[in-house]
Amino acid sequence: MPIIVFGSLNMDLVAQVPRLPQSGETLLGTGFTTVPGGKGANQAVAAARLGAPTTMVGRVGDDSFGQELCNSLQASNVATELVLAEPGPSGVALISVDESGENQIVVVPGANGNVDLSDANRLPLGPGPSVLLMQFEIPLVAVQAAAKRAAEHCVILDPAPARSDLPTDFYSLVDILTPNQTEASQLVGMKVKSVATAMEAAQVLRRRGVSTVIVKLGSQGAVVASDLEVFHVPAFEVKAVDTVAAGDAFNGGLAVALAEGKSLRAAVVWASAVAALAVTKAGAQSSMPIRAQVEDFLLSHPSGSL
């Protein structure tokens, strides 16, 4: 089953810092890199490296960053024919990463902010089933139009960054919603800090019309609520180096597992393994594991959740 990713492409400007700065504080960094990223592009690379046929749909600028972003996708076997290059700047993300791997991110949309209904209409939704993977780093009107077009397909939405202006009928367009704990807190208006509160938040979101909600809790794992069951998948224990793209790795892995027909529980375990491997390396797209690494990891880290 093919995977279509409709979303953002950004160049990540990453500063290594001893700790995350407080408001108004200036810190001396210890390193700086430019890394291809954007939640959409990251998730496309994650899926393609796991062996799934993956197409990226979105926009970049006609600057040097735009060409680098497309080159990076192509290097991971992501199809980029539907990535439109337009006059102006590409999107960028300003990222600070501390010594524990925690991060702060500011996204400047650039070309991503111009994605519109015409881009939603370019989605290659054929007669056969596909997985459509989306995020909120492009305008909501385009995301909503794409979800409507993909009504006969599997729509997975990573609601990042979280939005408070979602129409009441939007949730029913989404098959699987995958917020992290911060996004879940913003969407439901309650603090989500534990497995128990994540289960509460997931049920609130399901009552709004989403079939399945997966709340990503970082080191606490993931909580899943569907029509049939509610369960918790513990996180795999690894030494985190950089958590920047952990959620993107999870979503890419989830899309691949579901496209291959894995059960929901098995798909979440698979996605958790992909995310665990991603945080052991620095960078966004460069940290995404290949399929053999995930399979080897699962053999050496058996999960009791399967």
Coordinates of C-alpha atoms in Angstrom, one line a residue:
M1 CA 0.0 0.0 0.0
P2 CA 1.6 3.3 -1.0
I3 CA 2.2 6.2 1.4
I4 CA 1.5 9.8 0.5
V5 CA 2.9 12.5 2.8
F6 CA 1.3 15.9 2.5
G7 CA 3.1 18.4 4.5
S8 CA 6.1 20.6 5.2
L9 CA 9.7 20.7 4.1
N10 CA 12.1 22.8 6.2
M11 CA 15.8 23.3 6.5
D12 CA 16.7 22.7 10.2
L13 CA 19.2 25.2 11.6
V14 CA 20.4 23.3 14.7
A15 CA 22.4 24.7 17.6
Q16 CA 23.9 22.5 20.2
V17 CA 23.6 24.1 23.7
P18 CA 24.6 22.9 27.2
R19 CA 21.0 23.5 28.3
L20 CA 17.9 25.1 26.8
P21 CA 17.8 28.9 27.3
Q22 CA 15.4 30.7 29.5
S23 CA 13.3 33.7 28.3
G24 CA 15.6 36.6 27.5
E25 CA 18.8 34.6 28.1
T26 CA 21.8 34.3 25.8
L27 CA 23.8 31.1 25.8
L28 CA 27.0 30.1 24.1
G29 CA 26.4 27.1 21.9
T30 CA 28.8 24.2 21.4
G31 CA 28.0 23.4 17.7
F32 CA 25.9 24.3 14.7
T33 CA 24.6 22.3 11.7
T34 CA 22.1 22.7 8.9
V35 CA 20.0 19.5 8.4
P36 CA 17.1 18.8 6.0
G37 CA 13.9 18.5 8.0
G38 CA 10.2 19.6 8.2
K39 CA 7.7 17.3 9.8
G40 CA 6.3 16.2 6.5
A41 CA 9.7 15.5 4.9
N42 CA 11.0 13.7 8.0
Q43 CA 8.0 11.4 8.0
A44 CA 8.4 10.7 4.3
V45 CA 12.0 9.8 4.8
A46 CA 11.1 7.6 7.8
A47 CA 8.6 5.6 5.7
A48 CA 10.8 5.3 2.6
R49 CA 13.8 4.1 4.6
L50 CA 11.6 1.3 6.0
G51 CA 10.9 0.2 2.4
A52 CA 7.5 1.7 1.7
P53 CA 6.8 3.4 -1.7
T54 CA 6.5 7.0 -0.5
T55 CA 5.5 10.2 -2.3
M56 CA 6.0 13.7 -0.9
V57 CA 3.5 16.5 -1.8
G58 CA 4.4 20.0 -0.7
R59 CA 6.3 23.2 -1.6
V60 CA 9.8 24.6 -1.3
G61 CA 11.3 27.9 -2.3
D62 CA 13.5 28.5 -5.3
D63 CA 16.5 29.1 -3.0
S64 CA 19.4 26.7 -2.3
F65 CA 17.6 25.2 0.7
G66 CA 14.8 24.1 -1.6
Q67 CA 17.1 22.1 -3.8
E68 CA 18.9 20.6 -0.9
L69 CA 15.6 19.5 0.7
C70 CA 14.5 17.7 -2.5
N71 CA 17.9 16.1 -2.9
S72 CA 17.7 14.7 0.6
L73 CA 14.3 13.2 0.0
Q74 CA 15.5 11.6 -3.3
A75 CA 18.5 10.1 -1.5
S76 CA 16.1 8.2 0.7
N77 CA 14.0 7.0 -2.3
V78 CA 11.1 9.5 -1.7
A79 CA 9.3 10.5 -4.9
T80 CA 9.5 14.3 -5.2
E81 CA 7.8 15.0 -8.5
L82 CA 4.9 16.5 -6.7
V83 CA 7.0 18.9 -4.6
L84 CA 6.5 22.4 -6.2
A85 CA 9.3 24.9 -6.2
E86 CA 8.0 28.5 -6.0
P87 CA 9.6 31.9 -5.9
G88 CA 10.8 32.9 -2.5
P89 CA 12.3 31.3 0.6
S90 CA 11.9 27.7 1.8
G91 CA 10.7 26.9 5.2
V92 CA 13.2 26.9 8.1
A93 CA 13.2 25.6 11.7
L94 CA 15.4 27.1 14.4
I95 CA 16.3 24.3 16.8
S96 CA 18.2 24.3 20.1
V97 CA 19.2 20.9 21.4
D98 CA 20.7 20.4 24.9
E99 CA 23.1 17.8 26.2
S100 CA 20.2 15.5 27.3
G101 CA 18.7 15.5 23.8
E102 CA 15.7 17.8 24.7
N103 CA 14.9 20.6 22.3
Q104 CA 13.1 23.8 21.5
I105 CA 11.9 24.6 18.0
V106 CA 10.7 27.7 16.1
V107 CA 9.3 27.1 12.6
V108 CA 9.2 29.8 9.9
P109 CA 6.9 28.4 7.2
G110 CA 8.3 30.1 4.1
A111 CA 6.9 28.2 1.0
N112 CA 5.0 25.8 3.3
G113 CA 2.7 28.7 4.2
N114 CA 1.5 28.9 0.6
V115 CA 0.3 25.3 0.3
D116 CA -3.3 25.5 -0.7
L117 CA -6.3 23.7 -2.2
S118 CA -4.5 23.2 -5.5
D119 CA -1.8 21.2 -3.7
A120 CA -4.5 19.0 -2.0
N121 CA -5.9 18.4 -5.5
R122 CA -2.5 17.1 -6.7
L123 CA -2.5 14.2 -4.2
P124 CA -2.0 11.0 -6.1
L125 CA -5.0 9.2 -4.6
G126 CA -5.6 6.2 -6.9
P127 CA -8.5 3.7 -6.9
G128 CA -6.5 1.3 -4.6
P129 CA -6.0 2.0 -0.8
S130 CA -3.3 4.3 0.4
V131 CA -2.1 5.9 3.6
L132 CA -2.2 9.7 3.7
L133 CA 0.1 11.1 6.4
M134 CA -0.3 14.8 7.3
Q135 CA 0.7 17.4 9.9
F136 CA -0.1 21.0 10.8
E137 CA 3.0 22.8 9.4
I138 CA 0.9 23.7 6.3
P139 CA -2.3 25.7 6.2
L140 CA -5.4 24.0 7.8
V141 CA -7.5 24.6 4.7
A142 CA -5.2 22.4 2.6
V143 CA -5.1 19.7 5.3
Q144 CA -8.9 19.6 5.6
A145 CA -9.3 19.5 1.8
A146 CA -6.8 16.6 1.6
A147 CA -8.5 14.7 4.4
K148 CA -11.9 15.0 2.5
R149 CA -10.4 13.8 -0.7
A150 CA -8.9 10.8 1.1
A151 CA -12.1 9.7 2.7
E152 CA -11.7 6.2 1.2
H153 CA -8.1 5.9 2.4
C154 CA -6.4 5.7 5.7
V155 CA -5.8 9.3 7.0
I156 CA -3.2 9.7 9.7
L157 CA -2.8 13.2 11.2
D158 CA 0.1 14.3 13.5
P159 CA -1.5 17.5 15.0
A160 CA 1.8 19.4 15.3
P161 CA 1.9 22.2 16.1
A162 CA -1.5 21.9 17.9
R163 CA -4.3 24.2 16.8
S164 CA -7.2 25.6 18.7
D165 CA -9.2 26.6 15.7
L166 CA -10.2 23.2 14.4
P167 CA -13.7 23.0 12.9
T168 CA -16.1 20.7 14.8
D169 CA -16.4 18.4 11.8
F170 CA -12.7 18.1 11.2
Y171 CA -12.0 15.3 13.6
S172 CA -14.4 12.9 11.8
L173 CA -12.1 13.2 8.7
V174 CA -9.2 11.6 10.5
D175 CA -8.8 7.9 11.0
I176 CA -5.8 8.1 13.4
L177 CA -4.7 11.1 15.4
T178 CA -1.2 11.0 16.9
P179 CA -0.5 14.0 19.3
N180 CA 2.3 14.0 21.7
Q181 CA 1.5 14.9 25.3
T182 CA 2.0 18.7 24.8
E183 CA -0.3 18.7 21.7
A184 CA -2.9 16.5 23.5
S185 CA -2.9 18.9 26.4
Q186 CA -3.5 21.8 24.0
L187 CA -6.2 20.0 22.1
V188 CA -8.3 18.9 25.1
G189 CA -7.5 21.7 27.6
M190 CA -6.1 19.5 30.4
K191 CA -2.6 18.6 31.5
V192 CA -1.4 15.3 29.9
K193 CA 1.6 14.1 31.9
S194 CA 0.9 10.4 32.6
V195 CA -0.5 7.2 31.1
A196 CA -3.8 7.8 33.0
T197 CA -4.2 11.4 31.8
A198 CA -3.3 10.4 28.3
M199 CA -6.0 7.8 28.3
E200 CA -8.5 10.5 29.4
A201 CA -7.4 12.8 26.7
A202 CA -7.6 10.1 24.1
Q203 CA -11.2 9.4 24.9
V204 CA -12.0 13.1 24.8
L205 CA -10.6 13.3 21.3
R206 CA -12.4 10.1 20.2
R207 CA -15.7 11.6 21.3
R208 CA -15.0 14.4 18.8
G209 CA -15.1 11.9 16.0
V210 CA -11.6 10.4 15.6
S211 CA -11.6 6.6 15.2
T212 CA -8.3 6.0 16.8
V213 CA -6.1 8.2 19.0
I214 CA -2.4 7.5 19.8
V215 CA -0.9 9.8 22.4
K216 CA 2.9 9.8 22.3
L217 CA 4.4 10.1 25.8
G218 CA 8.2 10.1 25.0
S219 CA 10.0 8.0 27.6
Q220 CA 6.6 6.8 29.0
G221 CA 5.6 5.1 25.7
A222 CA 2.3 5.6 23.9
V223 CA -1.4 5.3 24.8
V224 CA -3.8 4.0 22.2
A225 CA -7.6 4.3 22.2
S226 CA -9.7 2.8 19.5
D227 CA -13.3 1.5 19.0
L228 CA -12.1 -2.0 20.2
E229 CA -9.5 -1.4 22.9
V230 CA -7.5 1.0 25.0
F231 CA -3.9 0.1 25.9
H232 CA -0.4 1.3 26.8
V233 CA 2.8 0.4 24.9
P234 CA 5.9 1.1 27.1
A235 CA 8.8 2.9 25.5
F236 CA 12.0 1.0 24.6
E237 CA 14.9 2.0 26.8
V238 CA 17.7 3.6 24.8
K239 CA 20.2 6.3 25.4
A240 CA 18.8 9.4 23.8
V241 CA 21.1 11.7 21.8
D242 CA 18.6 13.9 20.0
T243 CA 14.8 13.8 20.3
V244 CA 14.1 16.3 17.5
A245 CA 12.5 13.8 15.0
A246 CA 11.3 11.1 17.4
G247 CA 7.6 11.9 16.7
D248 CA 8.2 11.9 13.0
A249 CA 10.0 8.6 13.1
F250 CA 7.1 7.2 15.1
N251 CA 4.5 8.4 12.5
G252 CA 6.5 7.1 9.6
G253 CA 6.9 3.7 11.2
L254 CA 3.2 3.6 12.1
A255 CA 2.2 4.4 8.5
V256 CA 4.4 1.6 7.1
A257 CA 3.3 -1.0 9.7
L258 CA -0.4 -0.3 9.0
A259 CA 0.1 -0.2 5.2
E260 CA 1.6 -3.7 5.6
G261 CA -1.4 -5.0 7.4
K262 CA -0.1 -5.2 11.0
S263 CA -2.6 -5.0 13.8
L264 CA -2.9 -1.7 15.6
R265 CA -1.0 -3.0 18.6
A266 CA 1.8 -4.5 16.6
A267 CA 2.0 -1.3 14.5
V268 CA 2.4 0.9 17.6
V269 CA 5.2 -1.4 18.9
W270 CA 6.9 -1.2 15.5
A271 CA 6.6 2.6 15.4
S272 CA 8.0 2.8 19.0
A273 CA 11.0 0.8 17.9
V274 CA 11.6 3.2 14.9
A275 CA 11.4 6.2 17.2
A276 CA 13.7 4.6 19.8
L277 CA 16.4 4.1 17.1
A278 CA 15.9 7.6 15.8
V279 CA 16.7 9.3 19.1
T280 CA 20.0 7.4 19.4
K281 CA 21.4 9.6 16.5
A282 CA 21.7 13.3 15.9
G283 CA 19.6 15.1 13.2
A284 CA 16.2 14.6 11.8
Q285 CA 16.2 12.8 8.5
S286 CA 19.7 11.5 9.0
S287 CA 18.5 9.7 12.2
M288 CA 15.8 7.6 10.5
P289 CA 16.6 3.9 10.6
I290 CA 16.4 1.4 7.8
R291 CA 14.2 -1.6 8.0
A292 CA 16.9 -4.1 8.8
Q293 CA 17.9 -2.0 11.9
V294 CA 14.4 -2.0 13.2
E295 CA 14.0 -5.8 12.7
D296 CA 17.3 -6.4 14.5
F297 CA 16.3 -4.0 17.3
L298 CA 13.0 -5.8 17.8
L299 CA 14.7 -9.2 18.0
S300 CA 17.1 -7.9 20.7
H301 CA 14.4 -5.9 22.5
P302 CA 11.3 -8.1 22.7
S303 CA 8.2 -6.3 23.7
G304 CA 5.6 -7.8 26.0
S305 CA 2.9 -5.7 24.3
L306 CA 2.6 -7.8 21.2

